[in-house]
PDB file of C-alpha atoms and ligand atoms in Angstrom:
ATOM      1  CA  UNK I 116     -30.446  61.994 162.577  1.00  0.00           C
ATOM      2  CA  UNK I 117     -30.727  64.962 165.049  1.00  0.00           C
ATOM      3  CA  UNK I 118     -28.586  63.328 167.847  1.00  0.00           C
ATOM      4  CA  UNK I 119     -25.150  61.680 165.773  1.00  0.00           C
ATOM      5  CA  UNK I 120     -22.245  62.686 166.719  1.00  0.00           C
ATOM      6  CA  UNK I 121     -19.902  62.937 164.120  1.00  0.00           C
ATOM      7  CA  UNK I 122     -16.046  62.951 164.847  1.00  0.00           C
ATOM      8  CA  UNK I 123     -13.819  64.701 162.228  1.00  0.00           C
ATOM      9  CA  UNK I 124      -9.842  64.527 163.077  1.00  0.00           C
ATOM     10  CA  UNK I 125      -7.222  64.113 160.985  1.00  0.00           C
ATOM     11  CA  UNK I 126      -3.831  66.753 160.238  1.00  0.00           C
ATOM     12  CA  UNK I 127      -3.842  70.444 159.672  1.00  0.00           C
ATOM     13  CA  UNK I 128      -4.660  71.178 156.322  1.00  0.00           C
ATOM     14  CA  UNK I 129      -6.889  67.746 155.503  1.00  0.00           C
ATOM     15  CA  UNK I 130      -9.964  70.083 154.925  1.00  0.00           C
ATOM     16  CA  UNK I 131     -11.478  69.106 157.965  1.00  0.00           C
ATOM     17  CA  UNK I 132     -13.018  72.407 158.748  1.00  0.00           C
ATOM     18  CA  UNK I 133     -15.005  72.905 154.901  1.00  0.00           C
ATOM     19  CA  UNK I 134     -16.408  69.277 155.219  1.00  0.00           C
ATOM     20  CA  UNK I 135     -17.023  69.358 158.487  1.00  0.00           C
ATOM     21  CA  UNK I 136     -19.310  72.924 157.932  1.00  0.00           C
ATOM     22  CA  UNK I 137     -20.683  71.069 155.360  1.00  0.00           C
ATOM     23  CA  UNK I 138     -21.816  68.351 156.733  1.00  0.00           C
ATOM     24  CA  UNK I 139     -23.404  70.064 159.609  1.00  0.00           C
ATOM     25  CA  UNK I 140     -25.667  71.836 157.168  1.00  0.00           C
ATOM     26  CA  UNK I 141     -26.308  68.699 155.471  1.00  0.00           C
ATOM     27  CA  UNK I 142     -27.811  67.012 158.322  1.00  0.00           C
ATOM     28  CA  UNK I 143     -29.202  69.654 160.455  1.00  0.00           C
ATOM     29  CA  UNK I 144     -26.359  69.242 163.189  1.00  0.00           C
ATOM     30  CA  UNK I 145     -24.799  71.857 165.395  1.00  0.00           C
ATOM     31  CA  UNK I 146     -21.095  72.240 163.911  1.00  0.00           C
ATOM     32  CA  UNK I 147     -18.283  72.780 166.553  1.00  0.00           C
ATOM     33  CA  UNK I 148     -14.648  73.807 165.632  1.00  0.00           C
ATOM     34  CA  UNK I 149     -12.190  73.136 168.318  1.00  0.00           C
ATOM     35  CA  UNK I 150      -9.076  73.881 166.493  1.00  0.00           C
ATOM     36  CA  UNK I 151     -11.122  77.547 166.732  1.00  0.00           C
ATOM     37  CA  UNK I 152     -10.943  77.252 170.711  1.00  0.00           C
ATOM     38  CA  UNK I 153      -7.249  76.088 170.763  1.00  0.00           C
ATOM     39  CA  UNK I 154      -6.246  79.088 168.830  1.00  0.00           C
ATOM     40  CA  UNK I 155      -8.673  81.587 170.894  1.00  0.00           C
ATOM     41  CA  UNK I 156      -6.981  80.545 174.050  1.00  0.00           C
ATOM     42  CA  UNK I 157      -3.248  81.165 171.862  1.00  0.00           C
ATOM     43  CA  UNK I 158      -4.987  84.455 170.928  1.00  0.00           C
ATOM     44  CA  UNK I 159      -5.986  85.856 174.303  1.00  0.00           C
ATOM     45  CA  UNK I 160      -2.406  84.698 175.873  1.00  0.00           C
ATOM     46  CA  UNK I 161      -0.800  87.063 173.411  1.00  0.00           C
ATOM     47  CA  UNK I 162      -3.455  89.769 173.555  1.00  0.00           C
ATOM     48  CA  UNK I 163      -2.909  89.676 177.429  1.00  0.00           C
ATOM     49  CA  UNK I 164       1.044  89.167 177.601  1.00  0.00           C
ATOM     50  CA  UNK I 165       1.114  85.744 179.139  1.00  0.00           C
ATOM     51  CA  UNK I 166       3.351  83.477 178.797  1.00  0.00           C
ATOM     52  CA  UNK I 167       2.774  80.447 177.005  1.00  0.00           C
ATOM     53  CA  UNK I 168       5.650  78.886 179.408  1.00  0.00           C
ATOM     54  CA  UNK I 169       3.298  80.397 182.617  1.00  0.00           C
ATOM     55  CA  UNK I 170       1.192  77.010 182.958  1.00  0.00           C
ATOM     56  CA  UNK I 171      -0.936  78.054 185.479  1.00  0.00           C
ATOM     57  CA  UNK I 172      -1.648  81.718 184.019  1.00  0.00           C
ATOM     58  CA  UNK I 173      -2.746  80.118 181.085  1.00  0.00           C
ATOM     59  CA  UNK I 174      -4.890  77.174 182.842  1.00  0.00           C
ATOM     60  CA  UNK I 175      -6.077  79.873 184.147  1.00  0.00           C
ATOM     61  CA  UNK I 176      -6.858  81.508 181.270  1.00  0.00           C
ATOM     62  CA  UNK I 177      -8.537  78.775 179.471  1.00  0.00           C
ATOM     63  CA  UNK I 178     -10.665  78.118 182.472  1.00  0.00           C
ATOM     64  CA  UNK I 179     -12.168  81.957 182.591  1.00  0.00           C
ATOM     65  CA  UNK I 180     -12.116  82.307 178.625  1.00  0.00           C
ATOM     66  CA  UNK I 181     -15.855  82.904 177.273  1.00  0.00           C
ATOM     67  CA  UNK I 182     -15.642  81.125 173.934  1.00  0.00           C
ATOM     68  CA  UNK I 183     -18.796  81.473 172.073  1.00  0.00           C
ATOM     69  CA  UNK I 184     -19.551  80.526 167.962  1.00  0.00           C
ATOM     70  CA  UNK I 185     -21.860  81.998 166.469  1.00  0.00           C
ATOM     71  CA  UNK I 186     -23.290  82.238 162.117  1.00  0.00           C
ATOM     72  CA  UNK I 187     -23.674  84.270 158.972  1.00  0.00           C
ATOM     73  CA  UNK I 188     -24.809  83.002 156.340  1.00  0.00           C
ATOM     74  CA  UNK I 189     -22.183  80.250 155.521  1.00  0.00           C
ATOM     75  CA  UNK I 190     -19.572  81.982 157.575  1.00  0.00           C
ATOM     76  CA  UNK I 191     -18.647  81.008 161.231  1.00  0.00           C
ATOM     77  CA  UNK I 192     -18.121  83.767 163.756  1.00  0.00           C
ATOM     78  CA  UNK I 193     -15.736  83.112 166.688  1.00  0.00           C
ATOM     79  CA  UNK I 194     -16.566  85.119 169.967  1.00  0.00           C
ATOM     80  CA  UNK I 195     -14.032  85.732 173.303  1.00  0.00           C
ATOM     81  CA  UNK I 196     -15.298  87.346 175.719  1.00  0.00           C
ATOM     82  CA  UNK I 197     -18.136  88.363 173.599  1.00  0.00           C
ATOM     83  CA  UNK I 198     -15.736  90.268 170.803  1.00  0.00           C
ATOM     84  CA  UNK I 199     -15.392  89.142 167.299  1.00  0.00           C
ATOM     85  CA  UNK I 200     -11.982  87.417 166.611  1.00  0.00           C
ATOM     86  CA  UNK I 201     -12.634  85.387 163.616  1.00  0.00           C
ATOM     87  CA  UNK I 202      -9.727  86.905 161.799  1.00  0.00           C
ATOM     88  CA  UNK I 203      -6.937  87.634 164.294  1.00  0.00           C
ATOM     89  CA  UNK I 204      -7.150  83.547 165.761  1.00  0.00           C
ATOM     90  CA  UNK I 205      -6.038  82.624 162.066  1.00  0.00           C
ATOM     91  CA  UNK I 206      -3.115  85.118 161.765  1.00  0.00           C
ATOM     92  CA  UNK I 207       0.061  83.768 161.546  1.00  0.00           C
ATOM     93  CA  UNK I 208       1.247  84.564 164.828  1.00  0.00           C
ATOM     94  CA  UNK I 209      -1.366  82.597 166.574  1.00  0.00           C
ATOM     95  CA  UNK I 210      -1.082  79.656 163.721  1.00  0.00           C
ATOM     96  CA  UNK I 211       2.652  79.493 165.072  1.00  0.00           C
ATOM     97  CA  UNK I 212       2.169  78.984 168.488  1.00  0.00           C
ATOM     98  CA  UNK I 213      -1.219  77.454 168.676  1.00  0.00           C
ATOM     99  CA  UNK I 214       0.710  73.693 168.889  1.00  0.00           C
ATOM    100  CA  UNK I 215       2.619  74.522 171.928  1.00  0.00           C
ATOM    101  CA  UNK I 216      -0.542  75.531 173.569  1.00  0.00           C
ATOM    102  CA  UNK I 217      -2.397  72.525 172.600  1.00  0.00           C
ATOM    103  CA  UNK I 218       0.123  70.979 174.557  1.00  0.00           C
ATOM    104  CA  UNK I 219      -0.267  72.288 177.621  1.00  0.00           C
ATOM    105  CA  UNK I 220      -2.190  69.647 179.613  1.00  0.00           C
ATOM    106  CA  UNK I 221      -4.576  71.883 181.889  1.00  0.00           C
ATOM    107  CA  UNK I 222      -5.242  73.590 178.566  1.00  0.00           C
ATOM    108  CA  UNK I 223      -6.292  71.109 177.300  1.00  0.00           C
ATOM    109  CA  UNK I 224      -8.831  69.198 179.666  1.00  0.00           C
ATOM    110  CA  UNK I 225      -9.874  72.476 180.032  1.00  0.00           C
ATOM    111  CA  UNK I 226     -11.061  72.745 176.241  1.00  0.00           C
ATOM    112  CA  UNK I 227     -12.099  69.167 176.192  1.00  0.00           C
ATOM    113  CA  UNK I 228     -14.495  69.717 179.320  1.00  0.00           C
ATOM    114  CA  UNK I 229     -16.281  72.569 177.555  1.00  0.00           C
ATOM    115  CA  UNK I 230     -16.178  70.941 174.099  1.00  0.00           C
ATOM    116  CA  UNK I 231     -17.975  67.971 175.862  1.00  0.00           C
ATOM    117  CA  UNK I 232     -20.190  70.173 177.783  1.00  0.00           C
ATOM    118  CA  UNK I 233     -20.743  71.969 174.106  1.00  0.00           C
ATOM    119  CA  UNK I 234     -21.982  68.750 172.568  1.00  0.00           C
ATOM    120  CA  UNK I 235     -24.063  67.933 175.376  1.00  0.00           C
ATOM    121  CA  UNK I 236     -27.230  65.342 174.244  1.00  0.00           C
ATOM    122  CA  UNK I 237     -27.505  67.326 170.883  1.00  0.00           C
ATOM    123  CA  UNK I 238     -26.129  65.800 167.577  1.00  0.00           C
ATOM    124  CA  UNK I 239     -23.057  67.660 166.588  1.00  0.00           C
ATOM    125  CA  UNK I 240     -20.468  67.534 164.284  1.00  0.00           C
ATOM    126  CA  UNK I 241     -16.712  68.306 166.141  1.00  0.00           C
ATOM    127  CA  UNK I 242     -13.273  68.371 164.051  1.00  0.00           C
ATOM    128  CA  UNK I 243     -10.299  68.600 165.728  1.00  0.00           C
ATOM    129  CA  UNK I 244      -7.079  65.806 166.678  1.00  0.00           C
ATOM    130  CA  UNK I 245      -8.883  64.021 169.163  1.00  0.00           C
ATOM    131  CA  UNK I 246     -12.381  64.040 168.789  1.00  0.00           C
ATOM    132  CA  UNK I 247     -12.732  60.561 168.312  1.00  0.00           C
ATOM    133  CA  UNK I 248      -9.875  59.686 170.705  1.00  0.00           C
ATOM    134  CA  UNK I 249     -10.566  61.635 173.678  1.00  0.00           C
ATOM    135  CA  UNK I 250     -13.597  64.231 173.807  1.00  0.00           C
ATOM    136  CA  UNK I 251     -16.299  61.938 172.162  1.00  0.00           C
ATOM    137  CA  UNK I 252     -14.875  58.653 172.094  1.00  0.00           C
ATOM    138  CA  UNK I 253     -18.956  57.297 171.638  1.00  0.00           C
ATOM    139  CA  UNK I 254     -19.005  59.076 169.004  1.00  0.00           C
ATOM    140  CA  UNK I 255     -21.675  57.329 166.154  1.00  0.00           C
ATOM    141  CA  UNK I 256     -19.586  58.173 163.797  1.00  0.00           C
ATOM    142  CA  UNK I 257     -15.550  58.750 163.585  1.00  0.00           C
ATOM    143  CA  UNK I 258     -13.787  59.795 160.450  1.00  0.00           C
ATOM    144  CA  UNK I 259     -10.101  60.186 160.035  1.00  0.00           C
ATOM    145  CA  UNK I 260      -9.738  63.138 157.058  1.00  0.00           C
ATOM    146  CA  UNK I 261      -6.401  62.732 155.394  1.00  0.00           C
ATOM    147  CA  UNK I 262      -3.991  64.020 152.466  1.00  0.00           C
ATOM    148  CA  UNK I 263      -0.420  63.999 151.438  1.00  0.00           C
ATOM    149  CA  UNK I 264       1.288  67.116 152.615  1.00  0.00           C
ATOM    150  CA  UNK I 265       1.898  68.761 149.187  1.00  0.00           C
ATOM    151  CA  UNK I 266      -1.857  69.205 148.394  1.00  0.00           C
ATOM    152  CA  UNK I 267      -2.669  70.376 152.193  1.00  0.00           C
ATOM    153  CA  UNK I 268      -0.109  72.825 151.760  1.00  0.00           C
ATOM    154  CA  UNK I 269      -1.117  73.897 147.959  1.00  0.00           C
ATOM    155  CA  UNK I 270      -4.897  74.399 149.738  1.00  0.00           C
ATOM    156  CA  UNK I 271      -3.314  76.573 152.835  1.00  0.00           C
ATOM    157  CA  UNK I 272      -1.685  78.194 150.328  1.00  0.00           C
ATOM    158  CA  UNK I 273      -4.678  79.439 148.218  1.00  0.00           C
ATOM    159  CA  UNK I 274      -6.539  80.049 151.217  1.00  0.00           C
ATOM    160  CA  UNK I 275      -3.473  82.619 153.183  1.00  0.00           C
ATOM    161  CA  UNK I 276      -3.331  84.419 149.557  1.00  0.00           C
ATOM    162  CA  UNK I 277      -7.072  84.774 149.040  1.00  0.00           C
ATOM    163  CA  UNK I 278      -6.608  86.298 152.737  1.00  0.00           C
ATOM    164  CA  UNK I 279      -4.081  88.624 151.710  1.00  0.00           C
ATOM    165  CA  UNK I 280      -0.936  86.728 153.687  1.00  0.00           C
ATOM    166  CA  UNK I 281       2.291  86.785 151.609  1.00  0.00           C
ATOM    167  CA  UNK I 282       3.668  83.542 151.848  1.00  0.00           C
ATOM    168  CA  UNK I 283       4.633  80.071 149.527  1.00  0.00           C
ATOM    169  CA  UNK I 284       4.516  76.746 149.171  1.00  0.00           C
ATOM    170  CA  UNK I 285       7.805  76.013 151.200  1.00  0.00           C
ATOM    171  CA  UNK I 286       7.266  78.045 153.850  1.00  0.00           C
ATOM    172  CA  UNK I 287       3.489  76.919 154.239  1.00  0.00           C
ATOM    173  CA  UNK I 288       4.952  73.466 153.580  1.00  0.00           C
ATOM    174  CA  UNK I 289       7.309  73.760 156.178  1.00  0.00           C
ATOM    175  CA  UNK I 290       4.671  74.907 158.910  1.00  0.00           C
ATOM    176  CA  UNK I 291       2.194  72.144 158.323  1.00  0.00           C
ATOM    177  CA  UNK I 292       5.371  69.659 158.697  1.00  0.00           C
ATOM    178  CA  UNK I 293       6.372  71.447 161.844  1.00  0.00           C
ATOM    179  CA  UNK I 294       2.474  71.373 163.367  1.00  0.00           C
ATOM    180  CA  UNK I 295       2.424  67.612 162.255  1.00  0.00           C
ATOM    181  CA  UNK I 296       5.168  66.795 163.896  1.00  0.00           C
ATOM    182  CA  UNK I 297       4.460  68.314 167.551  1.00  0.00           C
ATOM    183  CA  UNK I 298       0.593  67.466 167.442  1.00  0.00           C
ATOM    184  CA  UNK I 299       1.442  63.867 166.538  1.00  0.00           C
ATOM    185  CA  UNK I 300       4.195  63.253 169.081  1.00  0.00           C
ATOM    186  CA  UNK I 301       2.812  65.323 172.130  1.00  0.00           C
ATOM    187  CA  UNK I 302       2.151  62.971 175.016  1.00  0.00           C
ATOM    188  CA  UNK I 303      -1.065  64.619 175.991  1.00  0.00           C
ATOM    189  CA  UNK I 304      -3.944  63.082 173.403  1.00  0.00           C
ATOM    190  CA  UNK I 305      -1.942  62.915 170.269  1.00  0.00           C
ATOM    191  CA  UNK I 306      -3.363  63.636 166.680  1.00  0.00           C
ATOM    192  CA  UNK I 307      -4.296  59.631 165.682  1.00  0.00           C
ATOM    193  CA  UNK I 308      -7.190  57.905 164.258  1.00  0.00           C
ATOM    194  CA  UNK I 309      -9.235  55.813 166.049  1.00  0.00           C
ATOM    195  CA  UNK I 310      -9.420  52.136 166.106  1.00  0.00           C
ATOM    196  CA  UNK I 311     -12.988  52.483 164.811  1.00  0.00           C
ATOM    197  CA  UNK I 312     -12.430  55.760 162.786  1.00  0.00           C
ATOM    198  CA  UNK I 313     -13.033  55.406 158.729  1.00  0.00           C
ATOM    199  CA  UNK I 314      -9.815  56.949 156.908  1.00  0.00           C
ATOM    200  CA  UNK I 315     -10.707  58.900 154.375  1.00  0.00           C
ATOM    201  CA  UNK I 316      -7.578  60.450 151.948  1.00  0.00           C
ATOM    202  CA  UNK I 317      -9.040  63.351 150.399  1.00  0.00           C
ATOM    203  CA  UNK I 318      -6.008  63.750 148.049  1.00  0.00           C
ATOM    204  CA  UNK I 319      -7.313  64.320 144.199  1.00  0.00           C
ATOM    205  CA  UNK I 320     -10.926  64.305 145.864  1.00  0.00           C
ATOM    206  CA  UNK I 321     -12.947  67.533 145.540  1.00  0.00           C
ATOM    207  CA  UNK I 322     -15.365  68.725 148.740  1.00  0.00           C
ATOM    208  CA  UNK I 323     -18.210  68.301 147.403  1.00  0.00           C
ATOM    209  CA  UNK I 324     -17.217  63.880 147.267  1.00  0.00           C
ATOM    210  CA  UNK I 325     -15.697  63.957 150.416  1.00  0.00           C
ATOM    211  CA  UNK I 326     -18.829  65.648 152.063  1.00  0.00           C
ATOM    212  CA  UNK I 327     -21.229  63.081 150.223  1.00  0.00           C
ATOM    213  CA  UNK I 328     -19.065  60.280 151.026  1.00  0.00           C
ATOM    214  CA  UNK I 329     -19.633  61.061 155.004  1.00  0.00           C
ATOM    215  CA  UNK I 330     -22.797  62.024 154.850  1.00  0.00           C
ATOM    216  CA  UNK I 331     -23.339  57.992 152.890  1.00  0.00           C
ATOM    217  CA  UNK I 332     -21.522  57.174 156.322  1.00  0.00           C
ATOM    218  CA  UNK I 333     -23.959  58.829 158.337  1.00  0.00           C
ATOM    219  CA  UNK I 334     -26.882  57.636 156.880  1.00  0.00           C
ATOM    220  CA  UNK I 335     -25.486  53.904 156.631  1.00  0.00           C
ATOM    221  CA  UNK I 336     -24.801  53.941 160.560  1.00  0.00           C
ATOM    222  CA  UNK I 337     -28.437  54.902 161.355  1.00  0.00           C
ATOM    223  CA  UNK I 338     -30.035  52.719 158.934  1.00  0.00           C
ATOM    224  CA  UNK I 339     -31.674  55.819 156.942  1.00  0.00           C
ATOM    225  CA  UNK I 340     -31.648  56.934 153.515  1.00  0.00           C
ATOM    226  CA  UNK I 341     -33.415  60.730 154.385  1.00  0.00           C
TER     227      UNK I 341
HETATM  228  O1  LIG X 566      -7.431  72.730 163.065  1.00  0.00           O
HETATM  229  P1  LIG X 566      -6.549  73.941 163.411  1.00  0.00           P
HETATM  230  O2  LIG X 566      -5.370  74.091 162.509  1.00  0.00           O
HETATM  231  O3  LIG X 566      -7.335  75.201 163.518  1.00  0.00           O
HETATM  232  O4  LIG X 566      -5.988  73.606 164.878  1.00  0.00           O
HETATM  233  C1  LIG X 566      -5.098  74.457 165.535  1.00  0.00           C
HETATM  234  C2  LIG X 566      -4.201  73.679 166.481  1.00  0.00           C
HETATM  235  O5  LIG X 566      -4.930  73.234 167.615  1.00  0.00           O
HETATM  236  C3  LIG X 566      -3.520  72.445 165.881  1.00  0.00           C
HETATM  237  O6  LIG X 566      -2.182  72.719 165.575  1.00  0.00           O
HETATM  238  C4  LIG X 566      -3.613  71.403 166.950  1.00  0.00           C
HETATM  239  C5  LIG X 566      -4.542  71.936 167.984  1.00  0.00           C
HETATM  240  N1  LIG X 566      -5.752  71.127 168.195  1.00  0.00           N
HETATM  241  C6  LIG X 566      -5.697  70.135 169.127  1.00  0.00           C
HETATM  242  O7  LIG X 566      -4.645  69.888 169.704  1.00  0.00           O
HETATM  243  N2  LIG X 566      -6.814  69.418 169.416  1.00  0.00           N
HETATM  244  C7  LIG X 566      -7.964  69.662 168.778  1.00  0.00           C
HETATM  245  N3  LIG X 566      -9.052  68.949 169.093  1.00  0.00           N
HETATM  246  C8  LIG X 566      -8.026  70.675 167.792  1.00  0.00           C
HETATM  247  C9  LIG X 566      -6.891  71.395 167.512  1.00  0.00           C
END
């Protein structure tokens, strides 16, 4: 079980990240966030006053950038350059511009050469838009994490008030929409499911299924009931 890879994609909001953590645990596997890098490499462009329109300062900049995870307890640290940023990459400021960096194509073969470099010959589970598309398309296993827009915003919701952000449902509503639209329709490795990837819409579903129902996945694609 040590060596799967397991590919989570799917839209912003589609509780990719919990189940993904959660699955890691689960199965002893190293658990990799990539929407985490994308929005570290949005978060040191603003820190540093580039341009997001400067393509090759910020090639650049995700070429140097020392991206690093790291865990406490249940919680995930992020790491640039060594400093703790686990807060600031999730502020809205970065959430706003984070698509039109993920657009950027030196960006992003930057990202995907150290994701693939991250997952190396050790079993791993990655979420992201193109995991199972473009960064681990061998991927054992490939799951497509859906629900409608109205219950990914009502969960972004919770989670930006328990955080203190003053926002609603419309305007959160409204920003997922937005994020769909440009990571679906970007010409650079587009948010899709793959051929082989098993949809699963987590609408009415609570973590806890969704997480068993993978980990069944998992288990059924090795041949092992551990
Ligand atoms: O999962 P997230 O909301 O933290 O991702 C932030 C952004 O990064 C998202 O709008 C799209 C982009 N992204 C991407 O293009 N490719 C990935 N593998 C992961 C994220």
């Amino acid at each position: 079980m040590n060596r799967i890879r397991v590919a989570i994609d799917g839209p912003a909001g589609a509780g990719k990240s919990t189940v993904a953590k959660m699955v890691a645990k689960r199965l002893g596997l190293l658990y990799i966030d990539t929407g985490a890098m994308y929005r570290a490499v949005t978060w040191k462009a603003i820190a540093s006053g580039i341009p997001f329109s400067d393509e090759e300062q910020m090639v650049e900049l995700a070429s140097t950038i020392d991206i690093s995870f790291d865990s406490d307890d249940d919680r995930q640290i992020v790491r640039v350059d060594g400093a703790d940023v686990t807060q600031q990459i999730r502020s809205p400021e970065v959430t706003e511009h984070v698509s039109t960096v993920s657009a950027i194509p030196g960006v992003r073969s930057q990202l995907v050469k150290l994701q693939q470099k991250m997952a190396g010959r050790l079993g791993v589970v990655m979420d992201g838009r193109d995991i199972g598309t473009c960064v681990l398309p061998d991927a054992e296993v490939k799951i497509f994490l859906t629900a409608s827009l109205e219950e990914r915003a009502r969960r972004r919701l919770e989670e930006l008030l328990s955080k203190g952000v003053r926002t609603d449902l419309e305007e959160v509503m409204a920003s997922l929409a937005r994020r769909d639209e440009m990571d679906s329709t970007r010409d650079l490795a587009p948010l899709r499911k793959a051929e082989d990837a098993y949809s699963i819409d987590t609408t009415g579903l609570s973590v806890p299924e969704v997480v068993d129902r993978i980990v069944s996945i998992c288990r059924q694609r090795l041949g092992t009931n551990q």
